[in-house]
Amino acid sequence: MKKFNFRKVLDGLTASSPGSGSGSASNSGGAGSGSVHPGGTAGVLREEIQESLTSEYFQICKTVRHGFPYQPTALAFDPVQKILAIGTRTGAIRILGRPGVDCYCQHESGAAVLQLQFLINEGALVSASSDDTLHLWNLRQKRPAILHSLKFNRERITYCHLPFQSKWLYVGTERGNTHIVNIESFILSGYVIMWNKAIELSTKTHPGPVVHLSDSPRDEGKLLIGYENGTVVFWDLKSKRAELRVYYDEAIHSIDWHHEGKQFMCSHSDGSLTLWNLKSPSRPFQTTVPHGKSQREGRKSESCKPILKVEYKTCRNSEPFIIFSGGLSYDKACRRPSLTIMHGKAITVLEMDHPIVEFLTLCETPYPNECQEPYAVAVLLEKDLILVDLTQTNFPIFENPYPMDIHESPVTCTAYFADCPPDLILVLYSIGVKHKKQGYSNKEWPVSGGAWNLGAQTFPEIIITGHADGSIKFWDASAMTLQMLYKLKTSKVFEKQKVGDGKQTCEIVEEDPFAVQMIYWCPESRIFCVSGVSAYVIIYKFSRHEITTEIVSLEVRLQCDVEDIITPEPETSPPFPDLSSQLPSSRSLSGSTNTVSSEGVMKDSIPCLSVKTRPVRMPPGYQADLVIQLVWVDGEPPQQITSLSISSAYGIVAFGNCTGLVVVDFIQKTVLLSMGTIDLYRSSDLYQRQPRSPRKNKQFIAGLTELNDSPVPLELERCKSPTSGLATRTPEAAPGFYRNEMPAVRQRNQVHHLPGEVKGSRKLSLPTDLKADLDHVNGHCTSPTSQSCSSGKRLSSADVSKVNRWGPGRPPFRKAQSAACMEISLPVTTEEARENSYNRSRSSSISSIDKDSKEAVTALYFMESFARKNDSTVSPCLFVGTSLGMVLLISLNLPSSDEQRFTEPVMVLPSGTFLSLKGAVLTFSCMDRTGSLMQPPYEVWRDPNNTDENEKTWKRKLVMNYSTSPQEAGDHQYTIICSEKQAKVFSLPSQTCLYVHNITETSFILQAEVVGMCNSACLACFCANGHIMIMSLPSLRPMLDVNYLPLTDMRIARTFCFTNEGQALYLVSPTEIQRLTYSQEMCDNIQDMLGDLFTPIETPEAQNRGFLKGLFGGSGQTFDREELFGEATAGKASRSLAQHIPGPGSIEGVKGAAGGVMGELTRARIALDERGQRLGELEEKTAGMMTSAEAFSKHAHELMLKYKDKKWYQF
């Protein structure tokens, strides 16, 4: 047994973090307690910085939601206000107006929205939900609120109709009954149209649910009721009887009136359209099957697919429009969903990319008894919203100003940049506008309602989204809007996959080999770097000039020396755990241990994708400068990239995975470093290996065997990698230089069949899924976020043996890994959490699962820092964070002059500096001695393809970002490191841990970022239990801890981004981006930044149809609905039929919600709002009356002047 030197152990504890003993979590889900390292030095350093941020600076609130509403179900349009509403299956409502007017509201029940009805030009909306509840929304405020709700208890709602300028809502039910609701009070009227009264007494069958309700354009006292079985009833509301009935053999889906009120059209389940005349209801006036084959006379037309909806709109100067969805012939099974427009004898079929959910015809007038004059059709698809221009013969679509195509390809990663260089947005837009699609309508977008202004807080914001097809989109996110600037296709770098070669050339993924996994962007230097799921890295440089050139590519063989540790050879190196189980493999890895090509030869040194070898034309914008690909090693595919960073100032890109680290000089296009993570711990010789006796190896195996209390099931064993050892190798290369003769990694492939897909059965590994135990939960292989290290020493060298590190244990939340859509975290029992505590020594206590862990590179960071303890000045450094909580500093020795930088080699040397934390390292940052946040150095952008002579002689201009002079900054600096469990602040070069904060014990951090805010800096964290936590820097004092949202979908964890100025975002659904702020100032000003949904607009006057048309029944007749449906005449409805629920936006809803002074203030505010609304309505009516009075006075005066000089006999 090895003897420990306790004096060295105590020295190591003195110089390391006290976090293992001094900081413990105060509660299960919140932030832990911070602690300060004892000693005079820490106290002096702490007193130098005066932190300006306090808890009053922070508050969480959602700001705006972008993208297409997920799973839409309903559509409505206000023709006067010109705003559009979309309801979804999740109970959400999106209200859209002019660009910038985009409002999101949500039903608390989460029930699907069945139907939406605007109170036209009144600033209100009625929604019907699948839980048989009606809701009245107030749209006269920037964030709509529910005023009233009405819950039906005994009947299910199927259809609603609200006549124009009426306060009585008709509600049809599944039982065939029709109820009437007062919109103002949201109380059910006693007037009910029962189904058995509506149909004939001789009818023996139930007519089915109500599928249509509408009042007659000629007479508001007549109601048209359509039943599912083909029965249509024309009901007289005054006499309470059916005036006429229509019967048809086929089921009815929809009905629409001719504006004169003499005819109506029905769509049926057999693909037919029937036109009925009220004067002859015995049979249809006209029957057509638009897409049916013509038959001989006397034979019935061929049946087609159901016509789900039809609209019959008239024009003054042309034939009417008949627009319907569906109705295609059954023999055209491969045809896509379509919308058919019949205008006169012309029939136009518009094929859609997605199934049609709903469509509406936008007309000039809101009056149903006037000529409609349609000008557009709004078509709501399952994954898109399009508007068709009806005023042009070729029916072009309008260019959509909303970002409805975020999900054009599934989003796989996101990045958010606030307060970026302002010229970037204009530059990207000028390049991207050249590639916009053509053929749109030349008219403006017809949904132009609402009002919007920039607001007080405006700074440039850019959002970047990576997608499964390899495309990358840059979005302008300034001022609460989202507009696409530029689109980059990374797949153009590679050859297209041939059908026959797909299995041979691309073995990692099946359907999306170009899927973007990680992105890194330097806005100042405009260097852009992207890594893909097929283990490649592409470096892009921005240019305004088009070029044609060959793409430079490098192939890197990244591996660890892993062989069978059972082999009893004396030179065998110590084993370390395997991490092939840490990344969820794709389905294509489900073969045997070693992959063999079709020719029977084991694949080796072959990349997953083929880079184009011919010259490629690159348009202006981002142009590929270098492609780096990891290759197969002895039949094993390369592991996917888990960390990525690039420095334009150094000309170096670094990336890592669960195998090791790669550092590449992208200026000279050479590989500087490529080695396994375990090799980075050698401080003297990178390739030094000390032999280890086989006896120790056997003891290690025995220890693992003893810890297996029970036999491991075969299904679980299949998900684990075998324990492997290290092979020997002679040190032939000098430290810091790349060698390409490293032995192969031998590890067994495994498959994680877990729920969650990007596209079809696509399984895409995530960059955040790096750490892993393997547990067997409900038949799936799951992985917690971190685990303890393996047993025994990592290395046999003396230097590394001094590192006394406590490995983190398994958290009580286990992440189920899958593709781009990760699944919910699974809580474990209290017993499991107790068994897997953190205090487990690396040298003794490990579990049987810990043997399947290997150290992955999880975070990378370039910065001018102190690589070693005895350094007196800063130098270029690379911080490397691993999945086991270790931080390694790598020194970068760069040539001194620009000329030498292009010719002399760059030296990459591990410095021997090690820092440790609990859990996998997530992020780094540095602060100078004054507490100012330091930004990594960068190179000022210049066009690499500029032909100007001055540009050719232009030298590289580097910005080092010192807040003070380099001499003052060279004294010392603070390094902030955050892992999944804790955050630490170190002072460099002394490497003293000044502050440590245990953020969570029972969960884990998913996303952490050091951000700038209010001319200061803070650490923002998003935890797996849904908490958002903000800590001050450098003292790590908790500023905010809010339980923001439960992590129901790991898509949120994968796409959550923090950025400067208190901004954050995440992908709330596969099609929508949710933005939020944690800034108190922005929360206070959010009302000024949002758009107004309602603007005062005078309702257009009805057309004067003339004396003769009115005399002979050409105009609509009105009647007093209040007298007919009011309580005095109709009585009260049964209380058990429906229950009235006051909404949170009404006075009744506030009375029970709050008490005391705050409740009174809230009630007073709402009362003032309602009073203001009534005063506004009164003001509008008064203005209308004044206008009418002025017009009447003018006409009277003209009439007086006309007749004042005439005699009585001249009249």
PDB file of C-alpha atoms in Angstrom, residues 605-828:
ATOM      1  CA  SER A 605      -7.657   7.392 -40.679  1.00  0.00           C
ATOM      2  CA  ILE A 606     -10.810   8.202 -42.671  1.00  0.00           C
ATOM      3  CA  PRO A 607     -12.931  11.286 -41.908  1.00  0.00           C
ATOM      4  CA  CYS A 608     -16.688  11.020 -41.630  1.00  0.00           C
ATOM      5  CA  LEU A 609     -17.315  13.495 -44.455  1.00  0.00           C
ATOM      6  CA  SER A 610     -15.484  14.346 -47.652  1.00  0.00           C
ATOM      7  CA  VAL A 611     -14.359  17.939 -48.144  1.00  0.00           C
ATOM      8  CA  LYS A 612     -14.652  19.286 -51.679  1.00  0.00           C
ATOM      9  CA  THR A 613     -11.310  19.073 -53.440  1.00  0.00           C
ATOM     10  CA  ARG A 614     -12.186  21.185 -56.486  1.00  0.00           C
ATOM     11  CA  PRO A 615     -12.175  25.002 -56.422  1.00  0.00           C
ATOM     12  CA  VAL A 616     -15.354  26.320 -54.845  1.00  0.00           C
ATOM     13  CA  ARG A 617     -17.075  29.636 -55.540  1.00  0.00           C
ATOM     14  CA  MET A 618     -17.681  31.465 -52.285  1.00  0.00           C
ATOM     15  CA  PRO A 619     -20.111  34.410 -52.379  1.00  0.00           C
ATOM     16  CA  PRO A 620     -19.614  37.501 -50.218  1.00  0.00           C
ATOM     17  CA  GLY A 621     -20.149  36.825 -46.535  1.00  0.00           C
ATOM     18  CA  TYR A 622     -18.608  34.107 -44.439  1.00  0.00           C
ATOM     19  CA  GLN A 623     -16.150  32.002 -46.431  1.00  0.00           C
ATOM     20  CA  ALA A 624     -14.581  28.754 -45.257  1.00  0.00           C
ATOM     21  CA  ASP A 625     -10.907  29.243 -44.386  1.00  0.00           C
ATOM     22  CA  LEU A 626     -10.072  25.857 -42.842  1.00  0.00           C
ATOM     23  CA  VAL A 627     -11.821  22.536 -42.220  1.00  0.00           C
ATOM     24  CA  ILE A 628     -10.535  20.260 -39.437  1.00  0.00           C
ATOM     25  CA  GLN A 629     -11.846  16.704 -39.251  1.00  0.00           C
ATOM     26  CA  LEU A 630     -11.289  13.966 -36.719  1.00  0.00           C
ATOM     27  CA  VAL A 631     -10.709  10.599 -38.364  1.00  0.00           C
ATOM     28  CA  TRP A 632     -11.584   7.011 -37.602  1.00  0.00           C
ATOM     29  CA  VAL A 633      -9.104   5.102 -35.437  1.00  0.00           C
ATOM     30  CA  ASP A 634      -8.870   1.314 -35.816  1.00  0.00           C
ATOM     31  CA  GLY A 635     -12.491   0.917 -36.836  1.00  0.00           C
ATOM     32  CA  GLU A 636     -13.803   3.303 -34.203  1.00  0.00           C
ATOM     33  CA  PRO A 637     -15.539   6.532 -35.270  1.00  0.00           C
ATOM     34  CA  PRO A 638     -14.313   9.821 -33.798  1.00  0.00           C
ATOM     35  CA  GLN A 639     -16.115  11.057 -30.732  1.00  0.00           C
ATOM     36  CA  GLN A 640     -18.204  14.170 -31.168  1.00  0.00           C
ATOM     37  CA  ILE A 641     -16.766  17.531 -30.207  1.00  0.00           C
ATOM     38  CA  THR A 642     -17.735  18.775 -26.754  1.00  0.00           C
ATOM     39  CA  SER A 643     -15.912  22.109 -26.421  1.00  0.00           C
ATOM     40  CA  LEU A 644     -14.786  24.772 -28.859  1.00  0.00           C
ATOM     41  CA  SER A 645     -12.927  28.084 -28.672  1.00  0.00           C
ATOM     42  CA  ILE A 646     -10.994  30.291 -31.073  1.00  0.00           C
ATOM     43  CA  SER A 647      -8.700  33.300 -30.716  1.00  0.00           C
ATOM     44  CA  SER A 648      -8.306  35.677 -33.631  1.00  0.00           C
ATOM     45  CA  ALA A 649      -5.440  37.450 -31.842  1.00  0.00           C
ATOM     46  CA  TYR A 650      -3.436  34.251 -31.449  1.00  0.00           C
ATOM     47  CA  GLY A 651      -4.591  32.647 -34.701  1.00  0.00           C
ATOM     48  CA  ILE A 652      -5.383  29.452 -32.817  1.00  0.00           C
ATOM     49  CA  VAL A 653      -8.484  27.273 -32.527  1.00  0.00           C
ATOM     50  CA  ALA A 654      -8.906  24.626 -29.839  1.00  0.00           C
ATOM     51  CA  PHE A 655     -11.526  21.923 -29.482  1.00  0.00           C
ATOM     52  CA  GLY A 656     -11.918  18.809 -27.405  1.00  0.00           C
ATOM     53  CA  ASN A 657     -14.060  15.767 -26.880  1.00  0.00           C
ATOM     54  CA  CYS A 658     -14.190  12.848 -24.490  1.00  0.00           C
ATOM     55  CA  THR A 659     -10.924  11.548 -25.960  1.00  0.00           C
ATOM     56  CA  GLY A 660      -8.667  14.569 -25.721  1.00  0.00           C
ATOM     57  CA  LEU A 661      -7.698  18.025 -26.929  1.00  0.00           C
ATOM     58  CA  VAL A 662      -6.721  19.427 -30.328  1.00  0.00           C
ATOM     59  CA  VAL A 663      -5.016  22.803 -30.844  1.00  0.00           C
ATOM     60  CA  VAL A 664      -4.628  24.069 -34.424  1.00  0.00           C
ATOM     61  CA  ASP A 665      -2.854  27.104 -35.847  1.00  0.00           C
ATOM     62  CA  PHE A 666      -5.344  28.319 -38.468  1.00  0.00           C
ATOM     63  CA  ILE A 667      -2.911  30.947 -39.777  1.00  0.00           C
ATOM     64  CA  GLN A 668      -0.253  28.401 -40.751  1.00  0.00           C
ATOM     65  CA  LYS A 669      -2.834  25.610 -41.176  1.00  0.00           C
ATOM     66  CA  THR A 670      -0.930  23.215 -38.903  1.00  0.00           C
ATOM     67  CA  VAL A 671      -1.833  21.039 -35.928  1.00  0.00           C
ATOM     68  CA  LEU A 672      -0.034  22.148 -32.781  1.00  0.00           C
ATOM     69  CA  LEU A 673      -1.358  19.625 -30.286  1.00  0.00           C
ATOM     70  CA  SER A 674      -3.406  16.446 -30.469  1.00  0.00           C
ATOM     71  CA  MET A 675      -3.400  14.208 -27.443  1.00  0.00           C
ATOM     72  CA  GLY A 676      -5.594  12.532 -24.874  1.00  0.00           C
ATOM     73  CA  THR A 677      -6.696  14.419 -21.800  1.00  0.00           C
ATOM     74  CA  ILE A 678      -4.608  12.258 -19.519  1.00  0.00           C
ATOM     75  CA  ASP A 679      -1.452  13.262 -21.383  1.00  0.00           C
ATOM     76  CA  LEU A 680      -2.044  16.913 -20.548  1.00  0.00           C
ATOM     77  CA  TYR A 681      -1.198  16.258 -16.893  1.00  0.00           C
ATOM     78  CA  ARG A 682       2.450  15.602 -17.701  1.00  0.00           C
ATOM     79  CA  SER A 683       4.228  18.814 -16.829  1.00  0.00           C
ATOM     80  CA  SER A 684       7.696  17.876 -18.045  1.00  0.00           C
ATOM     81  CA  ASP A 685       7.501  15.597 -21.033  1.00  0.00           C
ATOM     82  CA  LEU A 686       4.209  15.346 -22.852  1.00  0.00           C
ATOM     83  CA  TYR A 687       4.999  11.826 -23.999  1.00  0.00           C
ATOM     84  CA  GLN A 688       6.645  10.485 -20.881  1.00  0.00           C
ATOM     85  CA  ARG A 689       5.231   7.215 -19.584  1.00  0.00           C
ATOM     86  CA  GLN A 690       6.314   5.463 -16.445  1.00  0.00           C
ATOM     87  CA  PRO A 691       5.862   1.705 -16.308  1.00  0.00           C
ATOM     88  CA  ARG A 692       3.505   0.206 -13.849  1.00  0.00           C
ATOM     89  CA  SER A 693       3.485  -3.309 -12.496  1.00  0.00           C
ATOM     90  CA  PRO A 694       0.801  -5.720 -13.641  1.00  0.00           C
ATOM     91  CA  ARG A 695       0.068  -6.525 -10.003  1.00  0.00           C
ATOM     92  CA  LYS A 696      -1.362  -3.078  -9.446  1.00  0.00           C
ATOM     93  CA  ASN A 697      -3.453  -3.469 -12.545  1.00  0.00           C
ATOM     94  CA  LYS A 698      -4.836  -6.741 -11.266  1.00  0.00           C
ATOM     95  CA  GLN A 699      -5.581  -5.194  -7.893  1.00  0.00           C
ATOM     96  CA  PHE A 700      -7.437  -2.448  -9.664  1.00  0.00           C
ATOM     97  CA  ILE A 701      -9.532  -4.981 -11.528  1.00  0.00           C
ATOM     98  CA  ALA A 702     -10.206  -6.884  -8.350  1.00  0.00           C
ATOM     99  CA  GLY A 703     -11.342  -3.734  -6.609  1.00  0.00           C
ATOM    100  CA  LEU A 704     -13.810  -3.043  -9.346  1.00  0.00           C
ATOM    101  CA  THR A 705     -15.091  -6.577  -9.221  1.00  0.00           C
ATOM    102  CA  GLU A 706     -15.669  -6.478  -5.496  1.00  0.00           C
ATOM    103  CA  LEU A 707     -17.826  -3.410  -5.755  1.00  0.00           C
ATOM    104  CA  ASN A 708     -20.259  -5.152  -8.061  1.00  0.00           C
ATOM    105  CA  ASP A 709     -22.799  -6.345  -5.525  1.00  0.00           C
ATOM    106  CA  SER A 710     -25.094  -7.986  -8.011  1.00  0.00           C
ATOM    107  CA  PRO A 711     -24.861  -9.311 -11.550  1.00  0.00           C
ATOM    108  CA  VAL A 712     -25.191  -6.588 -14.131  1.00  0.00           C
ATOM    109  CA  PRO A 713     -28.036  -7.119 -16.599  1.00  0.00           C
ATOM    110  CA  LEU A 714     -26.987  -7.721 -20.168  1.00  0.00           C
ATOM    111  CA  GLU A 715     -29.015  -4.730 -21.389  1.00  0.00           C
ATOM    112  CA  LEU A 716     -27.176  -2.412 -19.013  1.00  0.00           C
ATOM    113  CA  GLU A 717     -23.820  -4.003 -19.713  1.00  0.00           C
ATOM    114  CA  ARG A 718     -24.325  -3.327 -23.377  1.00  0.00           C
ATOM    115  CA  CYS A 719     -24.462   0.387 -22.609  1.00  0.00           C
ATOM    116  CA  LYS A 720     -21.081   0.399 -20.865  1.00  0.00           C
ATOM    117  CA  SER A 721     -17.550   0.420 -22.156  1.00  0.00           C
ATOM    118  CA  PRO A 722     -15.121  -2.246 -20.962  1.00  0.00           C
ATOM    119  CA  THR A 723     -12.368  -1.192 -18.609  1.00  0.00           C
ATOM    120  CA  SER A 724      -9.258  -0.521 -20.619  1.00  0.00           C
ATOM    121  CA  GLY A 725      -5.617   0.151 -19.913  1.00  0.00           C
ATOM    122  CA  LEU A 726      -2.789   2.147 -21.367  1.00  0.00           C
ATOM    123  CA  ALA A 727      -0.205   0.905 -23.819  1.00  0.00           C
ATOM    124  CA  THR A 728       3.393   1.954 -23.734  1.00  0.00           C
ATOM    125  CA  ARG A 729       4.984   4.328 -26.169  1.00  0.00           C
ATOM    126  CA  THR A 730       8.480   5.737 -26.458  1.00  0.00           C
ATOM    127  CA  PRO A 731       8.857   9.508 -26.176  1.00  0.00           C
ATOM    128  CA  GLU A 732      10.045  10.381 -29.647  1.00  0.00           C
ATOM    129  CA  ALA A 733       8.579  13.848 -30.121  1.00  0.00           C
ATOM    130  CA  ALA A 734       9.521  17.069 -28.479  1.00  0.00           C
ATOM    131  CA  PRO A 735       6.978  18.669 -26.124  1.00  0.00           C
ATOM    132  CA  GLY A 736       4.476  20.942 -27.784  1.00  0.00           C
ATOM    133  CA  PHE A 737       4.670  19.509 -31.282  1.00  0.00           C
ATOM    134  CA  TYR A 738       2.093  17.435 -33.046  1.00  0.00           C
ATOM    135  CA  ARG A 739       2.728  13.756 -33.556  1.00  0.00           C
ATOM    136  CA  ASN A 740       0.618  11.577 -35.769  1.00  0.00           C
ATOM    137  CA  GLU A 741       1.822   8.188 -34.556  1.00  0.00           C
ATOM    138  CA  MET A 742      -0.275   7.748 -31.421  1.00  0.00           C
ATOM    139  CA  PRO A 743      -1.751   4.306 -30.813  1.00  0.00           C
ATOM    140  CA  ALA A 744      -5.385   3.764 -31.411  1.00  0.00           C
ATOM    141  CA  VAL A 745      -8.243   4.030 -28.981  1.00  0.00           C
ATOM    142  CA  ARG A 746      -9.855   0.692 -28.412  1.00  0.00           C
ATOM    143  CA  GLN A 747     -13.277   1.014 -26.941  1.00  0.00           C
ATOM    144  CA  ARG A 748     -16.594  -0.602 -27.477  1.00  0.00           C
ATOM    145  CA  ASN A 749     -19.346   1.322 -29.185  1.00  0.00           C
ATOM    146  CA  GLN A 750     -22.646   1.549 -27.420  1.00  0.00           C
ATOM    147  CA  VAL A 751     -26.107   2.757 -28.270  1.00  0.00           C
ATOM    148  CA  HIS A 752     -28.480   4.902 -26.239  1.00  0.00           C
ATOM    149  CA  HIS A 753     -32.002   4.404 -27.511  1.00  0.00           C
ATOM    150  CA  LEU A 754     -33.731   7.266 -25.781  1.00  0.00           C
ATOM    151  CA  PRO A 755     -36.845   9.325 -26.513  1.00  0.00           C
ATOM    152  CA  GLY A 756     -36.534  12.601 -28.374  1.00  0.00           C
ATOM    153  CA  GLU A 757     -35.992  13.344 -32.026  1.00  0.00           C
ATOM    154  CA  VAL A 758     -34.957  16.135 -34.312  1.00  0.00           C
ATOM    155  CA  LYS A 759     -36.394  14.756 -37.479  1.00  0.00           C
ATOM    156  CA  GLY A 760     -38.056  11.386 -37.791  1.00  0.00           C
ATOM    157  CA  SER A 761     -36.002   8.917 -35.810  1.00  0.00           C
ATOM    158  CA  ARG A 762     -32.932  11.155 -35.873  1.00  0.00           C
ATOM    159  CA  LYS A 763     -30.627  10.883 -32.869  1.00  0.00           C
ATOM    160  CA  LEU A 764     -28.270  13.832 -32.500  1.00  0.00           C
ATOM    161  CA  SER A 765     -25.756  13.940 -29.695  1.00  0.00           C
ATOM    162  CA  LEU A 766     -25.504  17.084 -27.640  1.00  0.00           C
ATOM    163  CA  PRO A 767     -22.382  19.006 -26.760  1.00  0.00           C
ATOM    164  CA  THR A 768     -23.517  19.316 -23.166  1.00  0.00           C
ATOM    165  CA  ASP A 769     -23.955  15.596 -22.625  1.00  0.00           C
ATOM    166  CA  LEU A 770     -20.393  14.897 -21.629  1.00  0.00           C
ATOM    167  CA  LYS A 771     -20.461  13.461 -18.158  1.00  0.00           C
ATOM    168  CA  ALA A 772     -21.930  10.193 -17.335  1.00  0.00           C
ATOM    169  CA  ASP A 773     -22.744   7.458 -15.029  1.00  0.00           C
ATOM    170  CA  LEU A 774     -24.923   4.825 -16.539  1.00  0.00           C
ATOM    171  CA  ASP A 775     -28.065   3.985 -14.667  1.00  0.00           C
ATOM    172  CA  HIS A 776     -30.883   1.778 -15.734  1.00  0.00           C
ATOM    173  CA  VAL A 777     -34.055   3.845 -15.501  1.00  0.00           C
ATOM    174  CA  ASN A 778     -37.202   2.445 -17.046  1.00  0.00           C
ATOM    175  CA  GLY A 779     -35.225   0.429 -19.544  1.00  0.00           C
ATOM    176  CA  HIS A 780     -33.182   3.385 -20.828  1.00  0.00           C
ATOM    177  CA  CYS A 781     -29.545   4.296 -20.368  1.00  0.00           C
ATOM    178  CA  THR A 782     -29.417   7.602 -18.550  1.00  0.00           C
ATOM    179  CA  SER A 783     -26.627   9.850 -17.463  1.00  0.00           C
ATOM    180  CA  PRO A 784     -26.237  12.260 -14.602  1.00  0.00           C
ATOM    181  CA  THR A 785     -24.332  15.399 -15.163  1.00  0.00           C
ATOM    182  CA  SER A 786     -21.199  14.482 -13.267  1.00  0.00           C
ATOM    183  CA  GLN A 787     -19.606  11.631 -11.411  1.00  0.00           C
ATOM    184  CA  SER A 788     -16.652  10.806  -9.258  1.00  0.00           C
ATOM    185  CA  CYS A 789     -13.249  10.034 -10.614  1.00  0.00           C
ATOM    186  CA  SER A 790     -11.871   6.568 -10.980  1.00  0.00           C
ATOM    187  CA  SER A 791     -10.062   4.722  -8.272  1.00  0.00           C
ATOM    188  CA  GLY A 792      -6.358   5.044  -7.765  1.00  0.00           C
ATOM    189  CA  LYS A 793      -3.932   7.698  -8.887  1.00  0.00           C
ATOM    190  CA  ARG A 794      -4.379   9.293 -12.255  1.00  0.00           C
ATOM    191  CA  LEU A 795      -0.648   9.249 -12.961  1.00  0.00           C
ATOM    192  CA  SER A 796       2.364   7.677 -11.412  1.00  0.00           C
ATOM    193  CA  SER A 797       4.480  10.813 -11.791  1.00  0.00           C
ATOM    194  CA  ALA A 798       5.391  12.600  -8.599  1.00  0.00           C
ATOM    195  CA  ASP A 799       4.052  15.976  -9.634  1.00  0.00           C
ATOM    196  CA  VAL A 800       0.547  14.793 -10.261  1.00  0.00           C
ATOM    197  CA  SER A 801       0.425  12.727  -7.109  1.00  0.00           C
ATOM    198  CA  LYS A 802       0.392  15.991  -5.158  1.00  0.00           C
ATOM    199  CA  VAL A 803      -2.990  16.894  -6.547  1.00  0.00           C
ATOM    200  CA  ASN A 804      -5.438  15.914  -3.847  1.00  0.00           C
ATOM    201  CA  ARG A 805      -8.854  16.117  -5.414  1.00  0.00           C
ATOM    202  CA  TRP A 806     -12.310  15.140  -4.256  1.00  0.00           C
ATOM    203  CA  GLY A 807     -14.470  13.927  -7.085  1.00  0.00           C
ATOM    204  CA  PRO A 808     -18.095  14.858  -7.337  1.00  0.00           C
ATOM    205  CA  GLY A 809     -20.709  12.203  -6.871  1.00  0.00           C
ATOM    206  CA  ARG A 810     -23.829  11.585  -8.792  1.00  0.00           C
ATOM    207  CA  PRO A 811     -26.475  14.287  -8.400  1.00  0.00           C
ATOM    208  CA  PRO A 812     -30.002  13.248  -7.507  1.00  0.00           C
ATOM    209  CA  PHE A 813     -31.196  14.248 -10.976  1.00  0.00           C
ATOM    210  CA  ARG A 814     -30.335  11.956 -13.830  1.00  0.00           C
ATOM    211  CA  LYS A 815     -30.414  13.382 -17.310  1.00  0.00           C
ATOM    212  CA  ALA A 816     -31.933  11.174 -19.937  1.00  0.00           C
ATOM    213  CA  GLN A 817     -29.909  11.846 -23.045  1.00  0.00           C
ATOM    214  CA  SER A 818     -31.246  11.837 -26.558  1.00  0.00           C
ATOM    215  CA  ALA A 819     -30.994  13.755 -29.793  1.00  0.00           C
ATOM    216  CA  ALA A 820     -31.659  17.447 -30.295  1.00  0.00           C
ATOM    217  CA  CYS A 821     -34.757  17.068 -28.146  1.00  0.00           C
ATOM    218  CA  MET A 822     -33.437  15.948 -24.771  1.00  0.00           C
ATOM    219  CA  GLU A 823     -35.830  14.545 -22.248  1.00  0.00           C
ATOM    220  CA  ILE A 824     -36.854  15.468 -18.734  1.00  0.00           C
ATOM    221  CA  SER A 825     -34.549  14.984 -15.793  1.00  0.00           C
ATOM    222  CA  LEU A 826     -35.489  12.039 -13.631  1.00  0.00           C
ATOM    223  CA  PRO A 827     -35.354  12.531  -9.865  1.00  0.00           C
ATOM    224  CA  VAL A 828     -33.829   9.704  -7.887  1.00  0.00           C
TER     225      VAL A 828
END
